[in-house]
Coordinates of C-alpha atoms in Angstrom, one line a residue:
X1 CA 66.3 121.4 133.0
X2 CA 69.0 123.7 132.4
X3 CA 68.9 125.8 135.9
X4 CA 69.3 122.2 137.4
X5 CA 72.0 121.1 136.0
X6 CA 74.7 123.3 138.5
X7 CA 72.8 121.3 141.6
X8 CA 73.2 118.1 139.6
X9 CA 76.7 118.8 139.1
X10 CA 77.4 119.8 142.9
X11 CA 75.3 116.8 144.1
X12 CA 77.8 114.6 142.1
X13 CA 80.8 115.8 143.3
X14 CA 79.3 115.7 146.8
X15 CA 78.2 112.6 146.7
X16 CA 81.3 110.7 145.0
X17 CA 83.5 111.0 148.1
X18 CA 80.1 109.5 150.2
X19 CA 80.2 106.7 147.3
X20 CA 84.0 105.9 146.8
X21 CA 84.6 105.6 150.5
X22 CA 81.4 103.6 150.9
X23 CA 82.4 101.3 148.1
X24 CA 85.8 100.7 149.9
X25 CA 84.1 100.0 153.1
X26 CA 81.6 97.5 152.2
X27 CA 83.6 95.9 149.0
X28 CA 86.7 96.6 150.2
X29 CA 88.5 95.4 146.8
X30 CA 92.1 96.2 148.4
X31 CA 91.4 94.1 151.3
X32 CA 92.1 96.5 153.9
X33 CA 89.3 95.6 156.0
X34 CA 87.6 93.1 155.4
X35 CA 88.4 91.6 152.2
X36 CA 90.0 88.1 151.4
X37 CA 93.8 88.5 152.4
X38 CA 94.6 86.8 149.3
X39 CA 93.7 89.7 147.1
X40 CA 95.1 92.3 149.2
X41 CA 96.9 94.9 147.3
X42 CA 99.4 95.7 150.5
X43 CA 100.7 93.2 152.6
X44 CA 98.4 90.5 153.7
X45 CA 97.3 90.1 157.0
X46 CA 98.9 86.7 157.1
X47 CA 97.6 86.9 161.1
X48 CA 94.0 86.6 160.1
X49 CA 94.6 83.6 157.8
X50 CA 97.0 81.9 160.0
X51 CA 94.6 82.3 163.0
X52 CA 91.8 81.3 161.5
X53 CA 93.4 78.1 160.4
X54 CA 94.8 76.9 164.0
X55 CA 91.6 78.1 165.5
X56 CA 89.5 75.8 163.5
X57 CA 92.1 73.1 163.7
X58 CA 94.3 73.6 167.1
X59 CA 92.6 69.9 168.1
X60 CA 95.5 68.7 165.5
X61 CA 98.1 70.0 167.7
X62 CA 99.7 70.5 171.3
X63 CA 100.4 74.3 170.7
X64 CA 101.9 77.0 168.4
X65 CA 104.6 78.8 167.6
X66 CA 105.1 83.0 167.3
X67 CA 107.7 85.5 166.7
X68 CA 108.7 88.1 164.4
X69 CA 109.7 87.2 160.4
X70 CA 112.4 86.0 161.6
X71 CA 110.6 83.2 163.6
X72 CA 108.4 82.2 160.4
X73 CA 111.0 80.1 159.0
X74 CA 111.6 77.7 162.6
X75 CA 110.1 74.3 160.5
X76 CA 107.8 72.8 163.5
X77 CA 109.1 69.3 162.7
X78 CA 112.3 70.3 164.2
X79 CA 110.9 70.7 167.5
X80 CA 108.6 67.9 167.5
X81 CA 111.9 66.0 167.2
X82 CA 113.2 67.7 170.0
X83 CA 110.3 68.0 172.6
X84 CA 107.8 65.8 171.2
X85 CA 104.9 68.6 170.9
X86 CA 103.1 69.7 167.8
X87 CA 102.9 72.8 166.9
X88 CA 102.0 75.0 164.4
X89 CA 103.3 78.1 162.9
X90 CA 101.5 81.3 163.6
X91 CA 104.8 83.8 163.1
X92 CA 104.1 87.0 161.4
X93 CA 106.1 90.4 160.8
X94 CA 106.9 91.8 164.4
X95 CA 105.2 89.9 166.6
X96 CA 104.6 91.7 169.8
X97 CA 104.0 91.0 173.3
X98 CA 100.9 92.6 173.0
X99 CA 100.0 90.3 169.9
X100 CA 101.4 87.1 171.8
X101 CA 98.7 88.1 174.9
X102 CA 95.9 88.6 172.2
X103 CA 96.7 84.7 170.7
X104 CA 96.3 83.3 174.1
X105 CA 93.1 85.1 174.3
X106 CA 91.5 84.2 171.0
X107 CA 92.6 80.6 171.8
X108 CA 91.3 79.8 175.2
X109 CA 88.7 77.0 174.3
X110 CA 92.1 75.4 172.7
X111 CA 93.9 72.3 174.4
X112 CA 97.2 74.2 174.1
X113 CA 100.2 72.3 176.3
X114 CA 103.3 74.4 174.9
X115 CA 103.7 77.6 173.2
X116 CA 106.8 78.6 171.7
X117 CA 107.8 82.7 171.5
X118 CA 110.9 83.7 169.3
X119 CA 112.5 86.9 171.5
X120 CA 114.4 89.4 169.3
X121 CA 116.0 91.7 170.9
X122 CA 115.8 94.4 168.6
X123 CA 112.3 93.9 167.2
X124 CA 110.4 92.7 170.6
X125 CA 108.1 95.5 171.9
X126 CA 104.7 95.8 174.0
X127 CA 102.7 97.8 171.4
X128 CA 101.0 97.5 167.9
X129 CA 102.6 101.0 166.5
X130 CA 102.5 100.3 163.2
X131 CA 100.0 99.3 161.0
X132 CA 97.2 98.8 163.8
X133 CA 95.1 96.7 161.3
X134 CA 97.5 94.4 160.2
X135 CA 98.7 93.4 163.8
X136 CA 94.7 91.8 164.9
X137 CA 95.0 88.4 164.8
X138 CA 91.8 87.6 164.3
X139 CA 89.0 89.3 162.3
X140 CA 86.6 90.7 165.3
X141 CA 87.3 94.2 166.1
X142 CA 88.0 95.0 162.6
X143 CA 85.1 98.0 162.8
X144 CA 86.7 100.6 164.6
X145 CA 88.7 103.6 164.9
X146 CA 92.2 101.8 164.0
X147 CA 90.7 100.4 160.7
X148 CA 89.6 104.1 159.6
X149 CA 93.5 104.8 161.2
X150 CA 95.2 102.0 159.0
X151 CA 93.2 103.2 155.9
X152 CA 94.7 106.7 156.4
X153 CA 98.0 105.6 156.6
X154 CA 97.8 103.4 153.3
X155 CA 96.8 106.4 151.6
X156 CA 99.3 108.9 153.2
X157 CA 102.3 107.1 153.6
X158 CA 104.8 107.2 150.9
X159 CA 106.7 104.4 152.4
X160 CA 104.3 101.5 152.1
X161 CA 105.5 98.5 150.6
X162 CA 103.5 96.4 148.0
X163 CA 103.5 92.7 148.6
X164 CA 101.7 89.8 147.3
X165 CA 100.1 87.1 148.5
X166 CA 102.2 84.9 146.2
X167 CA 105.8 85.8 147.8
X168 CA 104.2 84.9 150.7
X169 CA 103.2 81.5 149.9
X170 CA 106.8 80.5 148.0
X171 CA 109.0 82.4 151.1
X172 CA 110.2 84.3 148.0
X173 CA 111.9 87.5 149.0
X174 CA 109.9 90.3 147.7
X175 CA 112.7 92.3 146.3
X176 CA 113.5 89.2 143.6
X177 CA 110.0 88.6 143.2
X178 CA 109.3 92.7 141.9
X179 CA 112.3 92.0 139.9
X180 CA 110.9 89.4 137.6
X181 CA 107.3 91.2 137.8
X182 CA 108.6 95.0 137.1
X183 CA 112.2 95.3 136.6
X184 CA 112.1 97.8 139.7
X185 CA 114.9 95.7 141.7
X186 CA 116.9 99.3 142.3
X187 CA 114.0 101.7 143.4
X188 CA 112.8 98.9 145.7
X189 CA 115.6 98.0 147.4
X190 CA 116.5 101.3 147.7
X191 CA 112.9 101.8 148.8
X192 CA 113.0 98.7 151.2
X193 CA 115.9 100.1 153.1
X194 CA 114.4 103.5 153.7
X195 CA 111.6 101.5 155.1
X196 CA 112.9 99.3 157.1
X197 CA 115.8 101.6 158.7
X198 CA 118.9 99.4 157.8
X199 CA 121.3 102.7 158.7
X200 CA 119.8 102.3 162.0
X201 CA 120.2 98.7 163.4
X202 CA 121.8 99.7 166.8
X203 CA 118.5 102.1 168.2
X204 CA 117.5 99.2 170.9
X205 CA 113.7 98.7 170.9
X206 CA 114.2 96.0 173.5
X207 CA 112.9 97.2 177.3
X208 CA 113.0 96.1 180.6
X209 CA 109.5 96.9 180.6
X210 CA 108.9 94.9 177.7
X211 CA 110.5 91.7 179.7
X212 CA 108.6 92.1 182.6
X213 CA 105.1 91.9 180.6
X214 CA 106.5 88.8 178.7
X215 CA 107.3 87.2 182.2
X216 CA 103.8 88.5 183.7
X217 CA 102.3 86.3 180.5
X218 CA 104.4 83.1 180.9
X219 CA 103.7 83.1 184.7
X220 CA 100.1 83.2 184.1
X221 CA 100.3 80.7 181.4
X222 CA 102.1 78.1 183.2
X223 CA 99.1 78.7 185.7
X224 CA 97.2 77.2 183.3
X225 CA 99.3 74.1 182.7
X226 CA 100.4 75.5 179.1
X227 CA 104.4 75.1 179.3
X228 CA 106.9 77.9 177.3
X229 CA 109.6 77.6 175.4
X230 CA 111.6 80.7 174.2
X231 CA 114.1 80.6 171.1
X232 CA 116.3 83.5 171.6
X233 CA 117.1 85.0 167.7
X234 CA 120.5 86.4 166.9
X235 CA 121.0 90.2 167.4
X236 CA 123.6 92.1 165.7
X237 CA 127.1 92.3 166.7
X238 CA 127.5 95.9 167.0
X239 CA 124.3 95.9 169.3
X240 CA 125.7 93.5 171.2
X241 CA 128.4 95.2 171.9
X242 CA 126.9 98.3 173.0
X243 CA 123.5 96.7 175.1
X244 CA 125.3 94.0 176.0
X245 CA 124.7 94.4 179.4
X246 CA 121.0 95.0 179.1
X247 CA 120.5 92.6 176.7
X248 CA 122.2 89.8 179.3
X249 CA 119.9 90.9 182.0
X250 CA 117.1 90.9 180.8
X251 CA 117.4 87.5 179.1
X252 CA 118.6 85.8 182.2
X253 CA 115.9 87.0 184.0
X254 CA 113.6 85.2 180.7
X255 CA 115.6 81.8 180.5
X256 CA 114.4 81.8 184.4
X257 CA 111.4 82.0 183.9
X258 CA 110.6 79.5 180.4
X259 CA 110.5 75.7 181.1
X260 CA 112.6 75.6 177.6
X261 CA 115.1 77.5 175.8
X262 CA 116.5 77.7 172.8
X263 CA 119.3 80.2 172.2
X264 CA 120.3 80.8 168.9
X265 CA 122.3 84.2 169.7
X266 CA 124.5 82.1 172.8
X267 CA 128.0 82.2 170.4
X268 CA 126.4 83.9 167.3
X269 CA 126.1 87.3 166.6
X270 CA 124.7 88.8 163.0
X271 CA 127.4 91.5 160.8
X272 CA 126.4 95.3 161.0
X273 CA 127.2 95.1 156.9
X274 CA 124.6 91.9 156.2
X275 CA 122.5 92.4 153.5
X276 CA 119.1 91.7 154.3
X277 CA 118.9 93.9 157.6
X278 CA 115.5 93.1 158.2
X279 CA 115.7 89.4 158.8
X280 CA 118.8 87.3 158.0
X281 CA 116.3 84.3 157.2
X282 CA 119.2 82.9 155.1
X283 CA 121.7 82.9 157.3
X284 CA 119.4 82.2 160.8
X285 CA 117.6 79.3 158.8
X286 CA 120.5 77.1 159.6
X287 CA 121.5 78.1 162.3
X288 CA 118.5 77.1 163.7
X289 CA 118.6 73.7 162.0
X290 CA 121.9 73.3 163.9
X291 CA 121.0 74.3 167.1
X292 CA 118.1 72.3 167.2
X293 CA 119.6 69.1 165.9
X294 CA 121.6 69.4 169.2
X295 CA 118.6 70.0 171.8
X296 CA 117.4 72.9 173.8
X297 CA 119.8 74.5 176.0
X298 CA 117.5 73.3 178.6
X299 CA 114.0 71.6 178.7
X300 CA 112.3 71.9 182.9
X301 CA 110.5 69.3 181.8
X302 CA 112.1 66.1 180.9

């Protein structure tokens, strides 16, 4: 027994790399790819949950609503005072072109008559960079290369940030909500704007490229007898002042082509030096109620 107890060793430490990865895989206790987003230990994939809710239920309503974080806290009451549609919610972190395509796709068999897009100018782009698993919206193609992609990046990356399901819930800020848990308010908020580049709110993500692809997709929805109605979020002042020009082009050319607008960045612009560089929810949450009590800036179709 003794001369086999070097190959039992060797066979254990072959075969626990084989084991923990195929325990991840099929369990998948983190919830990275397949798991319950509830008990995911990084941000949940609020997509999957929110899409699997309007895809079960979108008979309830005339159409949805997406955009960045920014977008998640437009209340969908205000604008079925406004335009008389129901719609739910389905705003999630970034919110790309690309994912906005991807929605329309997963909800074909839906009777969808209006779908509202939040633009941001310095957020909107035509890719899924980051975080390839997080940006499906739906659970099918979760077995692929960008899963095993996504799993190396949680496990390389020293700049992920750990949420819970819980702050999402509440629309608690995660920064106050590790406070009360860990007493770490310093190292994450340091941590947070590392991550989220607040030195850096002027680098214009925004193309003209990006535009023209959001155009190409309300074109062919309005094919389809779906109307569009874009809420224009507030952009920074100091980026205003320096893409001003490209910024005004390229949203002229969108107000054209939407059957309703909604500008929330017409006479408002957002302080280099605010606080929370990542969203201004407190600050855009009434202006929004504002604007809206008013009306759209235009609605094609009354």
């Amino acid at each position: 027994m003794t001369r086999f107890f070097p190959f039992l060793v060797l066979l254990a430490i072959l075969a626990a790399p084989g084991f923990v990865f195929g325990f991840n895989l099929v369990v998948d206790p983190y919830a990275v790819f397949h798991g319950l987003p509830e008990l995911a230990r990084f941000e949940p994939n609020l997509r999957i949950a929110k899409t699997d809710y309007y895809a079960r239920n979108c008979g309830k309503y005339d159409g949805f609503i997406f955009g960045s974080s920014r977008s998640e806290v437009l209340d969908p009451d205000w604008l079925e005072a406004q335009d008389g549609y129901r719609v739910y919610n389905l705003s999630a972190p970034l919110g790309t072109v690309t994912e906005l395509n991807l929605l329309f796709e997963r909800f074909q068999h839906c009777p969808i008559r209006i779908v509202y897009y939040g633009v941001d100018f310095d957020l909107i782009r035509l890719g899924t960079y980051v975080d390839p698993l997080r940006r499906l919206p739906d659970k099918d193609g979760w077995w692929n290369r960008e899963g095993l992609r996504t799993l190396k990046y949680y496990l390389t990356d020293e700049t992920i940030t750990l949420a819970s399901w819980s702050a999402f819930t509440s629309g608690e800020p995660n920064a106050f909500l590790y406070d009360r848990q860990k007493g770490t308010t310093k190292y994450l908020w340091q941590r947070r704007q590392k991550f989220i580049g607040c030195r850096t709110p002027t680098a214009s993500r925004f193309t003209s490229l990006a535009s023209y692809h959001l155009r190409s997709l309300i074109r062919t929805m309005q094919r389809q007898g779906i109307q569009v109605g874009l809420i224009f979020n507030p952009v920074w002042n100091d980026k205003r002042l320096r893409k001003h020009y490209v910024i005004m082009r390229e949203k002229e050319k969108l107000i054209e082509a939407a059957d309703v607008v909604y500008d929330m960045d017409n006479d408002f612009s957002v302080p280099q030096q605010w606080h929370d560089c990542s969203h201004f929810s407190t600050d855009i949450l009434p202006r929004f109620r504002r604007i809206l009590v008013h009306g759209p800036l235009y609605n094609r179709a009354q």
